[in-house]
XYZ file of N, CA and C in Angstrom:
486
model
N 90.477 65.306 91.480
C 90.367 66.539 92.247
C 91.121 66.382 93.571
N 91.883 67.268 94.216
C 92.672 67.071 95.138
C 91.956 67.587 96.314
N 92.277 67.506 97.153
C 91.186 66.916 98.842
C 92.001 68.451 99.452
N 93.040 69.185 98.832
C 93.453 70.199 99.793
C 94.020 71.668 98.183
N 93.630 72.220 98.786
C 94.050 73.433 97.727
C 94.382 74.619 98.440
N 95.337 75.362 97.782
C 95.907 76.263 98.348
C 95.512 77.654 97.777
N 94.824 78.353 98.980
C 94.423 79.651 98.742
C 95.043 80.589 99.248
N 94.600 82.188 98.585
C 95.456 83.503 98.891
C 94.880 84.771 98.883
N 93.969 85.091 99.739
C 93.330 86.348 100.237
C 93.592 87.211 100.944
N 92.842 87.990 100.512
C 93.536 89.674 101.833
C 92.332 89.555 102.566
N 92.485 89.441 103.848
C 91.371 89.800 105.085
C 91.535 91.002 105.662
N 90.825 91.654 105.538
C 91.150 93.244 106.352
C 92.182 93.624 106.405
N 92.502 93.535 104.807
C 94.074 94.247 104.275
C 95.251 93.825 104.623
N 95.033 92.322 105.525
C 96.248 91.844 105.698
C 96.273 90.306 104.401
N 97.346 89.805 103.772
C 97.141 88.697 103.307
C 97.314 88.025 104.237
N 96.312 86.659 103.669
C 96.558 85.492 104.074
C 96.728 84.382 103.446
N 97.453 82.957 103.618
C 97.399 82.064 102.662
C 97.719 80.806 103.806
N 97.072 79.741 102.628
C 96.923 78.744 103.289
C 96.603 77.968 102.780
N 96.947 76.145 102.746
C 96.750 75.116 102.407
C 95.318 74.224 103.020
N 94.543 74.293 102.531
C 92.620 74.239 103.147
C 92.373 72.679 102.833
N 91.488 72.119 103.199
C 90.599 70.960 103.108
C 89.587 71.861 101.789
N 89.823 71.377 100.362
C 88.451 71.749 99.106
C 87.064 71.706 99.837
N 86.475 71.697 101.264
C 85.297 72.114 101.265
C 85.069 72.180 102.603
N 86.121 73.176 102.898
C 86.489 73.807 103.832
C 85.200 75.063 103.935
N 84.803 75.382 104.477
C 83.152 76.593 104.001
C 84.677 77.756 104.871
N 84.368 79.043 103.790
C 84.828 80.425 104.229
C 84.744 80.857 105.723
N 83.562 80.770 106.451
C 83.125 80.951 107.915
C 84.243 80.199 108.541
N 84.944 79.019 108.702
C 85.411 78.166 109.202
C 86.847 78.691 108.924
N 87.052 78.859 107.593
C 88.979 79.525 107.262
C 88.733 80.884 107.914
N 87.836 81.485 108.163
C 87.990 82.982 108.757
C 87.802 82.632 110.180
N 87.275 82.037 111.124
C 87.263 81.140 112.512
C 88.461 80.729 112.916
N 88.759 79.687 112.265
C 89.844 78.430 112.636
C 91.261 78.879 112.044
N 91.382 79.163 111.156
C 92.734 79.689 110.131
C 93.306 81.149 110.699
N 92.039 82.146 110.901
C 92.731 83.411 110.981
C 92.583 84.060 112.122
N 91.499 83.242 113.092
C 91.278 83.570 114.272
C 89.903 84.759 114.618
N 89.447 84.365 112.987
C 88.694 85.505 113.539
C 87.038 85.376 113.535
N 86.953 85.313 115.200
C 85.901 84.718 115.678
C 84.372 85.666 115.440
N 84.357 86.743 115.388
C 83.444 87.869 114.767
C 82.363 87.284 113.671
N 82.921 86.246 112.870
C 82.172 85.696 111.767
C 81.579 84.595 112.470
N 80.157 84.890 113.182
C 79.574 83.899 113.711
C 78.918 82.739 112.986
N 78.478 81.934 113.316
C 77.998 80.400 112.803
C 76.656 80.181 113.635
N 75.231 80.375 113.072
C 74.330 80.314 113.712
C 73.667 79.464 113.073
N 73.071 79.528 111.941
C 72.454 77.979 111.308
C 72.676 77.164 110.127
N 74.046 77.828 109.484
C 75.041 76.772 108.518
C 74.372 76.811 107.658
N 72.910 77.988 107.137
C 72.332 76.946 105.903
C 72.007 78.647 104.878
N 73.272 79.719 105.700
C 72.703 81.126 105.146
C 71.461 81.905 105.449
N 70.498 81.476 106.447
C 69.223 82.385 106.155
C 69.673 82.989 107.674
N 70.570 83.211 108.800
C 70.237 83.994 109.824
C 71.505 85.217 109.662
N 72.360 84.634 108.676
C 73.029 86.210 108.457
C 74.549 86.773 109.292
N 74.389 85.486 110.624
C 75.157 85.970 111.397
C 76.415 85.796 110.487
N 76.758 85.068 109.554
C 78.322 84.785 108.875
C 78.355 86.105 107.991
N 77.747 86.943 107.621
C 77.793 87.961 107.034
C 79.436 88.718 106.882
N 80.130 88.487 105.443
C 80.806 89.296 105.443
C 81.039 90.002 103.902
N 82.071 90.861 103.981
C 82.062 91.598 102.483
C 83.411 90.748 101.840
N 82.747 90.473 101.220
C 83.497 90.186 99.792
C 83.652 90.273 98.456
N 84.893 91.147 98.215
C 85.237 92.243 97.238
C 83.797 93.502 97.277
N 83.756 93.868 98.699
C 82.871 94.569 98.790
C 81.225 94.846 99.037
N 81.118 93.543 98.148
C 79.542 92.367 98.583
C 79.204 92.081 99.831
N 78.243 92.153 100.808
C 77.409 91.161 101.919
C 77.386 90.221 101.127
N 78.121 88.745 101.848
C 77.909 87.373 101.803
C 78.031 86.597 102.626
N 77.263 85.524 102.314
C 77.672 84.655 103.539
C 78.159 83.328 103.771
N 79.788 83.901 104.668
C 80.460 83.220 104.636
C 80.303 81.011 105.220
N 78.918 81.596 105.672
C 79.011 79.964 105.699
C 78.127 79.383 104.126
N 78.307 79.498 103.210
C 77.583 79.165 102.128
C 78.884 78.977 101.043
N 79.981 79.128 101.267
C 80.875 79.166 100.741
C 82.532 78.512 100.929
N 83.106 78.210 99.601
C 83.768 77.505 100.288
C 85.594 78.544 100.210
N 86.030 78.123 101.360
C 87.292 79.223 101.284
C 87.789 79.026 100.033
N 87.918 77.912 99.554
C 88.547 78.168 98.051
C 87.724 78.780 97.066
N 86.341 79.168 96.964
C 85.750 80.405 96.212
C 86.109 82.022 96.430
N 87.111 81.972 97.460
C 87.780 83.418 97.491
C 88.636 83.644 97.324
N 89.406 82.286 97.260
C 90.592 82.784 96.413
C 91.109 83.897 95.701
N 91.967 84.725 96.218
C 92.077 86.131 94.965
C 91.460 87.111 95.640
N 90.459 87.044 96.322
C 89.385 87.828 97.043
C 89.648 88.750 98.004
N 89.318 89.931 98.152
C 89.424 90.839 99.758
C 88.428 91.188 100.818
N 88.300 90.496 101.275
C 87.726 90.045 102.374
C 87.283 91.153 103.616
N 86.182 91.579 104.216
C 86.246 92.196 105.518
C 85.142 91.928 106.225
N 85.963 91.489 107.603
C 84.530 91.075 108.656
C 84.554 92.120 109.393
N 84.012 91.478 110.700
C 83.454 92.709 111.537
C 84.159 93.230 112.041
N 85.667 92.351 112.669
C 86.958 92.937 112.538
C 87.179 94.168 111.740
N 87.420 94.028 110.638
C 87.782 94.888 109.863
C 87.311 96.082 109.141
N 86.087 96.568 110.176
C 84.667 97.869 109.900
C 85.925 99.028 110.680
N 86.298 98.786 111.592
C 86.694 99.946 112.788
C 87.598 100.373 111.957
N 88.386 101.907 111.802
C 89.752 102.126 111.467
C 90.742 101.469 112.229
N 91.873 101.307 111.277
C 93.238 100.790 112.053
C 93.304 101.055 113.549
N 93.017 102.644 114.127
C 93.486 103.143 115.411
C 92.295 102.159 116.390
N 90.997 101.614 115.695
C 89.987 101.060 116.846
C 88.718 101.787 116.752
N 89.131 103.307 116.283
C 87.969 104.371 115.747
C 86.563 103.396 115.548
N 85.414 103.058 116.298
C 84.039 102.518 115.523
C 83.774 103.410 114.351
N 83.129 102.300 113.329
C 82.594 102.933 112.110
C 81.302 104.058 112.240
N 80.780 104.347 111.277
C 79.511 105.064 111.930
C 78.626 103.793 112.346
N 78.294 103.104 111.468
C 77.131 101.619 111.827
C 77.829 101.332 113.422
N 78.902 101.077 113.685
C 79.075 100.708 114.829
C 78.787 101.634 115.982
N 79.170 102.680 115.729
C 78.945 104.045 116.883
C 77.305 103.601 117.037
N 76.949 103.772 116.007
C 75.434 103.896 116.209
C 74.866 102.655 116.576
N 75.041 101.611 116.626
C 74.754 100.386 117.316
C 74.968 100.111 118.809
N 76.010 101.000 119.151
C 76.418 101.300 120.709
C 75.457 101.695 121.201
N 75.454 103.419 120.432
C 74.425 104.370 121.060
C 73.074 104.266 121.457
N 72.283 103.209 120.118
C 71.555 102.902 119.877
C 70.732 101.519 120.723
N 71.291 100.984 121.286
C 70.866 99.877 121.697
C 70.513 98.781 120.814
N 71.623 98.957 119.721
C 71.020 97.720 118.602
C 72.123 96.417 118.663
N 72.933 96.358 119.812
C 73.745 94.937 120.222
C 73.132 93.859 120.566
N 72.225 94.650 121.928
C 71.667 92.769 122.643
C 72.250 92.336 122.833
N 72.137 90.969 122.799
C 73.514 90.173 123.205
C 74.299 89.835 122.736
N 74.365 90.192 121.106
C 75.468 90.260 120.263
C 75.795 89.727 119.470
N 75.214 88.317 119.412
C 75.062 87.465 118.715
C 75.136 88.213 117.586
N 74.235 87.931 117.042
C 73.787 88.513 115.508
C 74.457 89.785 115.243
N 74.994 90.799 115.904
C 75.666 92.042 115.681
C 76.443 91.815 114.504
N 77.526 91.231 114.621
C 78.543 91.232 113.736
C 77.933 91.113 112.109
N 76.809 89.987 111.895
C 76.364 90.247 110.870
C 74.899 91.530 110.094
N 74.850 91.660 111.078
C 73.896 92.911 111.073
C 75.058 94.313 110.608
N 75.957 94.237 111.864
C 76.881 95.691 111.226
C 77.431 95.566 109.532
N 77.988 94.663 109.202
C 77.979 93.927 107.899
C 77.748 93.990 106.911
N 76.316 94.043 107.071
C 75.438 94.096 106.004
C 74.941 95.562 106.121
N 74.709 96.197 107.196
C 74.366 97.541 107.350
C 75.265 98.475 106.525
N 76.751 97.970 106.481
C 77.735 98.740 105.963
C 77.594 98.303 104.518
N 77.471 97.239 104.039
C 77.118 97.760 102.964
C 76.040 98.048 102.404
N 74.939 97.723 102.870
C 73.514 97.946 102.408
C 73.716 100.225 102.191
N 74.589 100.830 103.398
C 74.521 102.054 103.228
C 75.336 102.493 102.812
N 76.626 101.930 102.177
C 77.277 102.020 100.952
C 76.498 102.409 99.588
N 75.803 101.441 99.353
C 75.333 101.638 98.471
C 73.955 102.380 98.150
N 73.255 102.425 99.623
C 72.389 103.195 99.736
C 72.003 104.374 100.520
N 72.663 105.492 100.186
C 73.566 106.279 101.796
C 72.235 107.049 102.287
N 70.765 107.301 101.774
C 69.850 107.796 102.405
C 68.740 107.029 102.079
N 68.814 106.102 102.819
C 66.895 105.420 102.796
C 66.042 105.052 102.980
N 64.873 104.890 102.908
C 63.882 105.053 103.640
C 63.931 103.834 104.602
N 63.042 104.033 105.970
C 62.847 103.045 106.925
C 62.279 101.980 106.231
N 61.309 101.931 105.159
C 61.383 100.208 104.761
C 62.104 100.402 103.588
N 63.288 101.003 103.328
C 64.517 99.855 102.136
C 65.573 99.462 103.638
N 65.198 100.344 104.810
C 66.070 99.643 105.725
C 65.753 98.454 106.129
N 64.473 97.960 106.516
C 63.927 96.685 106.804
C 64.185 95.920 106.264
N 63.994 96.290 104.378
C 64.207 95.461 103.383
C 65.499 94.845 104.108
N 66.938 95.535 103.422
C 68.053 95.476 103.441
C 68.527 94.477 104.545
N 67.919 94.581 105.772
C 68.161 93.568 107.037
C 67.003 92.559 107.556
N 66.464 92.073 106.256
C 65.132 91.501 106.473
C 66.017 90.005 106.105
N 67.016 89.568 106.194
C 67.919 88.653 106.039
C 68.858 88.214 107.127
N 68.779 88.944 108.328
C 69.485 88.757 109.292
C 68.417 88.871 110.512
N 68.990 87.755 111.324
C 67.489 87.227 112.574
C 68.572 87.997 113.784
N 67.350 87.782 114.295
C 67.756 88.378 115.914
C 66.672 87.749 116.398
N 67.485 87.002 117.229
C 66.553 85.863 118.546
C 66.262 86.190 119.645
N 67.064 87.686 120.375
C 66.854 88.226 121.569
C 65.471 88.694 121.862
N 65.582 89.687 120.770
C 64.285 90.755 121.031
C 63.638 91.180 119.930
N 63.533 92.619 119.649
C 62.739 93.293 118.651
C 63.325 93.438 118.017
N 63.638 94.414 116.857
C 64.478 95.114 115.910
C 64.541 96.788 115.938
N 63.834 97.455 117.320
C 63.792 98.735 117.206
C 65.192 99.294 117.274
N 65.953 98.770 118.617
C 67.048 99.382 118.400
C 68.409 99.540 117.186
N 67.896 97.877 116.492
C 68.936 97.791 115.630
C 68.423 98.707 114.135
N 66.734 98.771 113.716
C 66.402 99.458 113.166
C 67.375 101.289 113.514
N 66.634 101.573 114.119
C 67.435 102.895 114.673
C 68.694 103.196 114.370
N 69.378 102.169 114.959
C 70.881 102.124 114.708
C 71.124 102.521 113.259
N 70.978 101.483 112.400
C 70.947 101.686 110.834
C 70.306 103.648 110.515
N 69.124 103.453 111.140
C 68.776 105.059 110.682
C 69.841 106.474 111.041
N 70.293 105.889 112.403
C 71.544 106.804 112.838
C 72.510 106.867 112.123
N 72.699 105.379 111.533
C 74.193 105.518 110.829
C 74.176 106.328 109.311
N 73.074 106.146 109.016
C 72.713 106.965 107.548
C 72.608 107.997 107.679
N 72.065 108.843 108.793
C 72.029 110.326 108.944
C 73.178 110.839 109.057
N 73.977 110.140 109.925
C 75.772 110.638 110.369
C 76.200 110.641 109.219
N 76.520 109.268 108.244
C 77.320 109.274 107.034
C 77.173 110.554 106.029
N 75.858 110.836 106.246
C 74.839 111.920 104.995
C 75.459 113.109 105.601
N 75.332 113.532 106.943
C 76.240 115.005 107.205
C 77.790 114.525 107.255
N 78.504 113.428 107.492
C 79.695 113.493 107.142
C 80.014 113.812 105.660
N 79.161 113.556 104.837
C 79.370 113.538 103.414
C 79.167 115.323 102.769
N 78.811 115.548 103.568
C 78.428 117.173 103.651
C 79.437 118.220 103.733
């Protein structure tokens, strides 16, 4: 087995490629390789969420993985929620508005997973919202604002969809 393999992914629609260390973890090629610091690293072992990103559309997390399991893969972090122009998503507007940042930490994987948890679930109830982010910690404070946030962003999407 060779100690370096060469991978080829699209990250927020841009490709990328690159010659990796085989156990290289995804969090680290999206950090160190592409610069993109958004994919935080909080306890390396998957349960706080902050590495949260979509892949091929999925919430995963990128520290549980190794960049050469995405190989082929299209990729989007928290970077890559906003439109091209910078436009915030709805999850993001509403995380502003909302007071669901704090100190930020954990944001990136919270918006993340919010986006897709309401992808796939575009109206639902306050506990499938809990459910849905009952996987991502927040060490600051409570969860009202970031709760909220999520509820804002589902109401907006539901009359945008209108």
């Amino acid at each position: 087995m060779s100690d370096v393999v060469e991978i080829r992914l699209r990250v927020n629609g841009r490709e990328r490629r690159g010659r990796v260390p085989a156990r290289l973890t995804l969090a680290d090629f999206l950090r160190e390789h592409c610069g993109l610091t958004g994919t935080h690293l909080g306890c390396e072992h998957g349960v706080c969420g902050s590495c949260t990103i979509l892949l091929d559309g999925a919430a995963v997390r990128a520290c549980l993985m190794f960049a050469a399991q995405a190989d082929g893969a299209e990729l989007t972090t928290v970077e890559g929620i906003a439109a091209p122009d910078g436009t915030l998503s709805p999850v993001q507007e509403a995380f502003r508005e909302h007071h669901g940042l704090q100190c930020g930490f954990c944001t990136p994987g919270f918006v993340v997973t919010a986006t897709a948890f309401l992808k796939d679930n575009p109206d639902p109830t306050d506990d499938e919202i809990r459910d849905a982010l009952s996987g991502n910690l927040c060490r600051c404070t409570g969860y009202q604002g970031i709760l909220k946030a999520v509820r804002a962003a589902a109401e907006s999407t539901e009359q945008e969809a209108r």
